[in-house]
């Protein structure tokens, strides 16, 4: 799949965002090791902290379908800025794939930038830390 195709899937997922409180729609497309892709959008709640980010919706769907290794994650939002995963999503994602390639897309221009997850979350806390007990 091309980068443009992955971004198109994230953009389509964004149209399903449920974001009546922030009005900030996000779509994500997560590509698994076998090439399959799972998408997600943000899902908000009247109880604001319950909001789930698009990236974790996609991750949950992919893991529930039996996937554990991921290659690329495209993220787009309704904002102009490039949309990178929030801190919680970075931690959830690095559990599975430290070398995941993040494709951050501008919601208005469609331009994108690529960066690895380990660059976004250096010195991360992982299961290795728990082995030191
Ligand atoms: N959001 C995401 O879905 N992904 C991000 O990377 C940043 C934030 C959502 C959460 C909330 O529904 C809205 O954007 C505003 O924070």
CSV table of C-alpha atoms and ligand atoms in Angstrom, one decimal:
chain,number,residue,atom,x,y,z
A,1,UNK,CA,0.0,0.0,0.0
A,2,UNK,CA,1.3,3.5,-0.8
A,3,UNK,CA,1.6,6.2,1.8
A,4,UNK,CA,-1.2,8.1,-0.1
A,5,UNK,CA,-3.5,5.1,0.2
A,6,UNK,CA,-2.9,4.8,3.9
A,7,UNK,CA,-3.5,8.5,4.4
A,8,UNK,CA,-6.8,8.1,2.3
A,9,UNK,CA,-8.0,5.4,4.7
A,10,UNK,CA,-7.2,7.6,7.7
A,11,UNK,CA,-9.0,10.5,6.1
A,12,UNK,CA,-12.1,8.3,5.4
A,13,UNK,CA,-12.0,7.2,9.1
A,14,UNK,CA,-11.9,10.8,10.2
A,15,UNK,CA,-15.4,11.3,8.6
A,16,UNK,CA,-16.8,9.0,11.3
A,17,UNK,CA,-15.3,10.9,14.2
A,18,UNK,CA,-17.6,11.5,17.1
A,19,UNK,CA,-16.3,14.8,18.5
A,20,UNK,CA,-19.3,17.0,19.4
A,21,UNK,CA,-17.4,18.5,22.4
A,22,UNK,CA,-14.0,19.4,21.0
A,23,UNK,CA,-15.1,19.6,17.3
A,24,UNK,CA,-11.6,18.2,16.6
A,25,UNK,CA,-12.0,15.2,14.4
A,26,UNK,CA,-9.2,12.6,14.0
A,27,UNK,CA,-8.7,9.6,11.8
A,28,UNK,CA,-6.0,7.0,12.0
A,29,UNK,CA,-5.0,4.0,9.8
A,30,UNK,CA,-2.7,1.4,11.3
A,31,UNK,CA,-0.9,-1.0,9.0
A,32,UNK,CA,0.0,-4.4,10.4
A,33,UNK,CA,3.0,-6.6,9.7
A,34,UNK,CA,1.0,-8.6,7.2
A,35,UNK,CA,-0.2,-5.5,5.3
A,36,UNK,CA,-3.7,-5.5,6.7
A,37,UNK,CA,-5.0,-2.1,7.9
A,38,UNK,CA,-7.3,-1.1,10.7
A,39,UNK,CA,-8.8,2.3,11.1
A,40,UNK,CA,-10.1,4.4,13.9
A,41,UNK,CA,-11.6,7.7,14.8
A,42,UNK,CA,-11.9,9.6,18.0
A,43,UNK,CA,-14.9,8.8,20.1
A,44,UNK,CA,-15.9,11.4,22.8
A,45,UNK,CA,-18.3,11.4,25.7
A,46,UNK,CA,-20.3,13.9,27.8
A,47,UNK,CA,-17.9,12.8,30.5
A,48,UNK,CA,-14.9,14.4,28.8
A,49,UNK,CA,-12.1,12.3,30.1
A,50,UNK,CA,-13.7,9.2,28.6
A,51,UNK,CA,-12.7,10.3,25.1
A,52,UNK,CA,-10.8,7.7,23.1
A,53,UNK,CA,-8.2,8.8,20.5
A,54,UNK,CA,-8.4,7.6,17.0
A,55,UNK,CA,-5.0,5.9,17.3
A,56,UNK,CA,-6.1,3.7,20.2
A,57,UNK,CA,-9.4,2.8,18.5
A,58,UNK,CA,-7.4,1.6,15.5
A,59,UNK,CA,-4.9,-0.2,17.8
A,60,UNK,CA,-7.6,-1.9,19.7
A,61,UNK,CA,-9.3,-3.1,16.5
A,62,UNK,CA,-6.0,-4.4,15.2
A,63,UNK,CA,-5.1,-6.3,18.4
A,64,UNK,CA,-8.6,-7.7,18.7
A,65,UNK,CA,-8.2,-9.2,15.3
A,66,UNK,CA,-5.0,-10.9,16.3
A,67,UNK,CA,-2.3,-8.5,15.3
A,68,UNK,CA,0.7,-7.7,17.4
A,69,UNK,CA,3.3,-6.1,15.1
A,70,UNK,CA,2.7,-2.8,13.2
A,71,UNK,CA,4.6,-1.0,10.4
A,72,UNK,CA,3.0,2.4,9.8
A,73,UNK,CA,0.3,4.6,11.3
A,74,UNK,CA,-1.2,7.5,9.4
A,75,UNK,CA,-3.0,10.2,11.4
A,76,UNK,CA,-5.0,13.1,10.2
A,77,UNK,CA,-7.2,15.6,11.9
A,78,UNK,CA,-9.5,18.5,11.2
A,79,UNK,CA,-6.8,20.9,12.3
A,80,UNK,CA,-4.1,22.5,10.1
A,81,UNK,CA,-1.2,21.3,12.1
A,82,UNK,CA,0.4,17.9,11.6
A,83,UNK,CA,-1.3,15.5,14.0
A,84,UNK,CA,1.0,13.4,16.1
A,85,UNK,CA,-0.2,10.9,18.7
A,86,UNK,CA,-0.8,12.1,22.2
A,87,UNK,CA,1.3,10.8,25.1
A,88,UNK,CA,-1.1,8.1,26.1
A,89,UNK,CA,-1.3,6.8,22.6
A,90,UNK,CA,2.5,6.8,22.2
A,91,UNK,CA,2.8,4.6,25.3
A,92,UNK,CA,0.1,2.2,24.1
A,93,UNK,CA,1.7,2.0,20.7
A,94,UNK,CA,5.2,1.4,21.8
A,95,UNK,CA,4.1,-1.6,23.8
A,96,UNK,CA,3.9,-3.4,20.4
A,97,UNK,CA,6.2,-1.6,17.9
A,98,UNK,CA,8.9,0.8,18.9
A,99,UNK,CA,10.0,1.1,15.3
A,100,UNK,CA,6.5,2.0,14.1
A,101,UNK,CA,6.6,4.7,11.4
A,102,UNK,CA,4.3,7.6,12.2
A,103,UNK,CA,2.8,9.5,9.2
A,104,UNK,CA,1.5,12.8,10.5
A,105,UNK,CA,-0.8,14.6,8.1
A,106,UNK,CA,-2.0,18.2,7.9
A,107,UNK,CA,-5.8,18.1,7.9
A,108,UNK,CA,-5.9,21.2,5.6
A,109,UNK,CA,-3.1,20.9,3.1
A,110,UNK,CA,-2.7,17.1,3.1
A,111,UNK,CA,1.1,17.3,3.4
A,112,UNK,CA,2.7,14.7,5.7
A,113,UNK,CA,5.8,14.2,7.7
A,114,UNK,CA,7.3,10.9,8.8
A,115,UNK,CA,9.0,10.1,12.1
A,116,UNK,CA,9.5,6.9,14.1
A,117,UNK,CA,7.6,6.2,17.3
A,118,UNK,CA,10.9,5.8,19.2
A,119,UNK,CA,11.9,9.3,18.2
A,120,UNK,CA,8.5,10.6,19.6
A,121,UNK,CA,8.9,8.6,22.8
A,122,UNK,CA,12.6,8.2,23.8
A,123,UNK,CA,13.6,6.5,27.0
A,124,UNK,CA,10.2,4.8,27.2
A,125,UNK,CA,9.0,2.6,29.9
A,126,UNK,CA,8.5,-1.0,28.6
A,127,UNK,CA,8.1,-4.5,29.8
A,128,UNK,CA,12.0,-4.7,30.1
A,129,UNK,CA,11.7,-2.4,33.1
A,130,UNK,CA,9.5,-4.8,34.9
A,131,UNK,CA,12.0,-7.6,34.4
A,132,UNK,CA,14.5,-5.7,36.6
A,133,UNK,CA,12.5,-6.5,39.8
B,1,LIG,N1,-7.3,13.1,19.7
B,1,LIG,C1,-7.1,12.0,19.0
B,1,LIG,O1,-8.0,11.3,18.6
B,1,LIG,N2,-5.8,11.8,18.6
B,1,LIG,C2,-4.7,12.6,18.9
B,1,LIG,O2,-3.6,12.3,18.5
B,1,LIG,C3,-4.9,13.8,19.6
B,1,LIG,C4,-6.3,14.0,20.2
B,1,LIG,C5,-8.7,13.5,20.0
B,1,LIG,C6,-9.1,13.3,21.5
B,1,LIG,C7,-10.3,14.2,21.6
B,1,LIG,O3,-11.4,13.6,21.1
B,1,LIG,C8,-9.9,15.3,20.6
B,1,LIG,O4,-8.9,14.8,19.7
B,1,LIG,C9,-9.4,16.6,21.2
B,1,LIG,O5,-8.4,16.4,22.1
